[in-house]
Short mmCIF file of C-alpha atoms in Angstrom, two decimals:
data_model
loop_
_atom_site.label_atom_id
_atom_site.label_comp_id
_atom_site.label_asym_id
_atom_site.label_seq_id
_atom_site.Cartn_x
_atom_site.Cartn_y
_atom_site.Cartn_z
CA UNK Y 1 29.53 -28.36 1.36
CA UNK Y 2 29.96 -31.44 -0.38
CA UNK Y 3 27.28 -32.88 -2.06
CA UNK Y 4 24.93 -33.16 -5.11
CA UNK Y 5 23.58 -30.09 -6.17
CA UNK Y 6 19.92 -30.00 -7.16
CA UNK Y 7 19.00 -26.45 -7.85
CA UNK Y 8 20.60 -23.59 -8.01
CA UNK Y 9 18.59 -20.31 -8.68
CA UNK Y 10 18.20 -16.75 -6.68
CA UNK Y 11 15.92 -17.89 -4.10
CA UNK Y 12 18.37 -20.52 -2.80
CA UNK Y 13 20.71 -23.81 -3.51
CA UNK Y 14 19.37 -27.01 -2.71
CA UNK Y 15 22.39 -29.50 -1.84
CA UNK Y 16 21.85 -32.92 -1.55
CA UNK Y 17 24.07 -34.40 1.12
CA UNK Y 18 24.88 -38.23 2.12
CA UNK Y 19 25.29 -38.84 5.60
CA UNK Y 20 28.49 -40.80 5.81
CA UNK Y 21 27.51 -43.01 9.04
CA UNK Y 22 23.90 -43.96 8.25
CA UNK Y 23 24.06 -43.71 4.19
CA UNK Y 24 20.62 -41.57 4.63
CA UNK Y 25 20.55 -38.34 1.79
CA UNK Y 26 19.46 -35.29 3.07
CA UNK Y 27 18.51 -31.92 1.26
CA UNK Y 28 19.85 -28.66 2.94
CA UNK Y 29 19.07 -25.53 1.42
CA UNK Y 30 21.46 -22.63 1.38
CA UNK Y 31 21.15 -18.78 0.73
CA UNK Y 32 23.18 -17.51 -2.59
CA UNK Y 33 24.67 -15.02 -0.54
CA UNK Y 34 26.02 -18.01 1.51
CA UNK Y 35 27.60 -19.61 -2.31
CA UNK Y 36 30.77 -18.22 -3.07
CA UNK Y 37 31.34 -20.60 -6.19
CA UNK Y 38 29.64 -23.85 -6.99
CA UNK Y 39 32.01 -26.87 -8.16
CA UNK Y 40 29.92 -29.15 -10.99
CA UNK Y 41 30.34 -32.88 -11.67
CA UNK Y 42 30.08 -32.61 -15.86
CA UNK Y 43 31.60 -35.49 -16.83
CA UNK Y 44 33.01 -33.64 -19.74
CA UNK Y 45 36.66 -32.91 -20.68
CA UNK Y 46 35.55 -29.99 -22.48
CA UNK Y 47 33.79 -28.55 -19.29
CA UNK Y 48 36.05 -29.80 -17.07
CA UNK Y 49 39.24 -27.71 -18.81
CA UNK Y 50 37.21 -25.04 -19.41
CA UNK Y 51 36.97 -24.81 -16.15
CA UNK Y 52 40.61 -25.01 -15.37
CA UNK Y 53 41.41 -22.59 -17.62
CA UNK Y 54 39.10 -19.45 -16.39
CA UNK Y 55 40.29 -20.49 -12.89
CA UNK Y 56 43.65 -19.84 -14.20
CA UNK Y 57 42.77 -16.56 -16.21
CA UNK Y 58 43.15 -18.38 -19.96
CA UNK Y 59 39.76 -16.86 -20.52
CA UNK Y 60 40.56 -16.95 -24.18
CA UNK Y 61 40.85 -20.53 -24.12
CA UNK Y 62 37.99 -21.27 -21.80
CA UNK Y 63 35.71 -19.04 -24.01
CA UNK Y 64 36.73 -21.78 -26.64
CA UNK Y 65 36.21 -24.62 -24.53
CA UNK Y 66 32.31 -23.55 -22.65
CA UNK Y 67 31.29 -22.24 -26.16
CA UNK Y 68 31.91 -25.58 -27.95
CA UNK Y 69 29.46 -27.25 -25.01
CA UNK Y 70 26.65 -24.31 -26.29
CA UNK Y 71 25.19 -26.37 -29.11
CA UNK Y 72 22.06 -28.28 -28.32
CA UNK Y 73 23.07 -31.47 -28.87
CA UNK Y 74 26.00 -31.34 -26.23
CA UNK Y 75 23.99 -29.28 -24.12
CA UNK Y 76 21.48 -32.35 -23.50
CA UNK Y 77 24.42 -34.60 -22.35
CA UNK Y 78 25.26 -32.13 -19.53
CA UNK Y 79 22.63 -32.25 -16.54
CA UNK Y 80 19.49 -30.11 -16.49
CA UNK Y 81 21.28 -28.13 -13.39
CA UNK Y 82 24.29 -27.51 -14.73
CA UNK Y 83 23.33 -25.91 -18.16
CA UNK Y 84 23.08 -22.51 -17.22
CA UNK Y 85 26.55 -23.04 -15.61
CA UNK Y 86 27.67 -23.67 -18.93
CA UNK Y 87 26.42 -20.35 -20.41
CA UNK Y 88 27.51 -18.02 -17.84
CA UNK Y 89 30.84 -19.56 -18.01
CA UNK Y 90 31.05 -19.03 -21.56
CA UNK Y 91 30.02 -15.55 -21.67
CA UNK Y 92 32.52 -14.76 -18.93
CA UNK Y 93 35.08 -15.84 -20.53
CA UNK Y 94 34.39 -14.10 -23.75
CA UNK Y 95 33.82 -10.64 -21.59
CA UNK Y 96 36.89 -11.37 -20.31
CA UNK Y 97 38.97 -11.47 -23.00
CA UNK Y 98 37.48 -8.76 -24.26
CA UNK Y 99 34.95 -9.72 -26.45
CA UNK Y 100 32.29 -8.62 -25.13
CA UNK Y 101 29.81 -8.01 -28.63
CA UNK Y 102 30.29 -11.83 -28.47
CA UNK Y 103 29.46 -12.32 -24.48
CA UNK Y 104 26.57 -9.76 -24.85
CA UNK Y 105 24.31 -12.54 -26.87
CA UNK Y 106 25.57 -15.70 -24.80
CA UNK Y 107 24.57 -13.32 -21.47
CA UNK Y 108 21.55 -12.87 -23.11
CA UNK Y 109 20.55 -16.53 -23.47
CA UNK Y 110 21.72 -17.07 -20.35
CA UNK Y 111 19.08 -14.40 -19.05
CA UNK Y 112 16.03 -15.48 -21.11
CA UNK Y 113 16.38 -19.47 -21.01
CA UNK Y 114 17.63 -19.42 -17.36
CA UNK Y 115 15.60 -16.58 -15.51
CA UNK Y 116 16.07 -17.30 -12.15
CA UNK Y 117 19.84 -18.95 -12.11
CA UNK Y 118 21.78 -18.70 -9.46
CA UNK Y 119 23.83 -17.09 -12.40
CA UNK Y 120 21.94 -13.99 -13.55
CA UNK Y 121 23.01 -11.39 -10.91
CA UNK Y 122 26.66 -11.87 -11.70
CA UNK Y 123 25.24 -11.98 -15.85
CA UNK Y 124 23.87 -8.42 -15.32
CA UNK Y 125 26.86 -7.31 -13.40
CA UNK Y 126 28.82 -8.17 -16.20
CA UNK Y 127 25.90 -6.83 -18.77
CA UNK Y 128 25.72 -3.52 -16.39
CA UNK Y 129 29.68 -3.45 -16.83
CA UNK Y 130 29.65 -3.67 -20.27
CA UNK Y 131 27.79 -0.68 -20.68
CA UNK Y 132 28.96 1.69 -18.31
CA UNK Y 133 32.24 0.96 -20.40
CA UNK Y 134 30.86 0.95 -23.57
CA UNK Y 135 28.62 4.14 -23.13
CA UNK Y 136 25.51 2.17 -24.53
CA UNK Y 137 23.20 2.75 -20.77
CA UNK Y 138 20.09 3.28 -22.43
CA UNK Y 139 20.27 -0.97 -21.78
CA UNK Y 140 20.92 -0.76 -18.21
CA UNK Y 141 17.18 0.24 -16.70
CA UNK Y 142 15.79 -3.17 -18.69
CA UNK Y 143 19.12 -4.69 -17.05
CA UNK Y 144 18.19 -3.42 -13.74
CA UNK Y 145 14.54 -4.01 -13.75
CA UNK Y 146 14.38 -7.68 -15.00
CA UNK Y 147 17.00 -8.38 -11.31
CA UNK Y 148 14.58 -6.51 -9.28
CA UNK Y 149 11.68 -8.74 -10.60
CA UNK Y 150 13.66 -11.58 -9.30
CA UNK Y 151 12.90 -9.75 -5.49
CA UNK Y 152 15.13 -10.84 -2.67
CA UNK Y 153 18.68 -9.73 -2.61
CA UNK Y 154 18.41 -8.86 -6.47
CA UNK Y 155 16.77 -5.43 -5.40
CA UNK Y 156 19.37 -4.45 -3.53
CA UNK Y 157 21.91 -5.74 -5.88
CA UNK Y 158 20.17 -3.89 -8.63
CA UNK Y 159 20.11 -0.44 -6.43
CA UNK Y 160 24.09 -0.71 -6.27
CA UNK Y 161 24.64 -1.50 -10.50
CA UNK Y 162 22.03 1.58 -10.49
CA UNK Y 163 24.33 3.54 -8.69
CA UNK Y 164 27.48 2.07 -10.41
CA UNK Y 165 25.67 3.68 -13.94
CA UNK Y 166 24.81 6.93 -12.90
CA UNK Y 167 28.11 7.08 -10.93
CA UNK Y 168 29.54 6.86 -14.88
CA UNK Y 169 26.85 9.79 -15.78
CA UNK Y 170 28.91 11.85 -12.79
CA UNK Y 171 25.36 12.28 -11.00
CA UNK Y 172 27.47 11.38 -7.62
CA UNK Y 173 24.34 13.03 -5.36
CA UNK Y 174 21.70 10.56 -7.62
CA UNK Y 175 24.12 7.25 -7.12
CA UNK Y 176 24.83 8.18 -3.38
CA UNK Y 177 21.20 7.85 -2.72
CA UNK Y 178 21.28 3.93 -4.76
CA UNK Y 179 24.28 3.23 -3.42
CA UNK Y 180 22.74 3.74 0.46
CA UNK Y 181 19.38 2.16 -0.61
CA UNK Y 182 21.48 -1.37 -1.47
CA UNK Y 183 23.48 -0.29 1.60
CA UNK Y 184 20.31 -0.59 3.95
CA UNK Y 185 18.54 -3.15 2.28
CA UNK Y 186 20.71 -5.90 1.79
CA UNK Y 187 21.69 -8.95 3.70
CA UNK Y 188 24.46 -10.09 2.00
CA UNK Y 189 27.93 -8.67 3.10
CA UNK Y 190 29.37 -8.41 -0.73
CA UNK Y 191 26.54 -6.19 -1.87
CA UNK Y 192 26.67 -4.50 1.53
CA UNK Y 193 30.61 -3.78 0.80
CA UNK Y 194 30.51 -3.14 -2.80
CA UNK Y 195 27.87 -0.32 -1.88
CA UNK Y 196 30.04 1.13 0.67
CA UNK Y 197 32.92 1.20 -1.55
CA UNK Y 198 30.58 3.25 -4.11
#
């Protein structure tokens, strides 16, 4: 969909669309589950090879380029909607070049500043990830239990990084029984796979 977004948190994207023929600007509102990605219009060459490098798996040099936009004063020349964009991507990208004791913190802010972006589930997957890895999962309940406030498809989604943990404990029979629960009660096809596959 082409279009302006608006907002972009867990209980749906709101896409502001110009009809080509009449010139009239519509809203339409779609499900996350429906978003695969979300393309911004930051007019900023940092953002805008930042992007282009995580796309091409640089994620060193995109951790560079989203963490230089962090400060406050270039945050405020980036739109409202896009900030928490800007975080996740950062964090990401340090996680993904393996530093995550540096993505940890920017996840964090993400998470506390921007508590109902469209970008927290995939922060805590990443968070939950981290972990599991890292043996630290006395985090992961306070993980798990700040996505489940968020209701919706975040239960479910927290049910199956629930499993993914105890699956990393060995306590199969325990993360059988989360990874059914997200099974049954989600709508969304990825969760619904991802549980399967657990």
């Amino acid at each position: 969909v082409k279009g302006r977004v608006k907002k972009a948190d867990v209980t749906g994207v709101d896409i502001e669309v110009k009809d080509a023929r009449t010139n009239q600007v519509a809203t339409i509102t779609l499900k996350p589950s429906d978003i695969t990605e979300i393309k911004w219009d930051v007019n900023d060459a940092d953002y805008r090879s930042g992007v282009a490098a995580f796309d091409g798996g640089a994620f060193q040099q995109a951790a560079q380029r989203f963490t230089s936009l962090t400060d406050a004063e270039t945050l405020n020349g980036i739109r409202a909607e896009a900030r928490a964009a800007v975080f996740y991507y950062a964090a990401e990208s340090l996680y993904r070049s393996g530093k995550a004791a540096e993505a940890v913190p920017m996840f964090e802010k993400l998470m506390n500043d921007y508590k109902t972006s469209w970008y927290v589930p995939m922060a805590v997957g990443s968070l939950v990830d981290a972990a599991v890895q890292t043996k630290e999962l006395a985090k992961v309940p306070a993980l798990l239990q700040q996505l489940r406030t968020l209701g919706g498809e975040q239960k479910p989604l927290a049910d199956y990084y629930e499993g993914q943990m105890l699956l990393a404990q060995n306590k199969i029979k325990d993360a059988d029984v989360r990874f059914t629960s997200a099974v049954t009660g989600s709508s969304a096809a990825s969760t619904r796979g991802m549980a399967l596959m657990g």
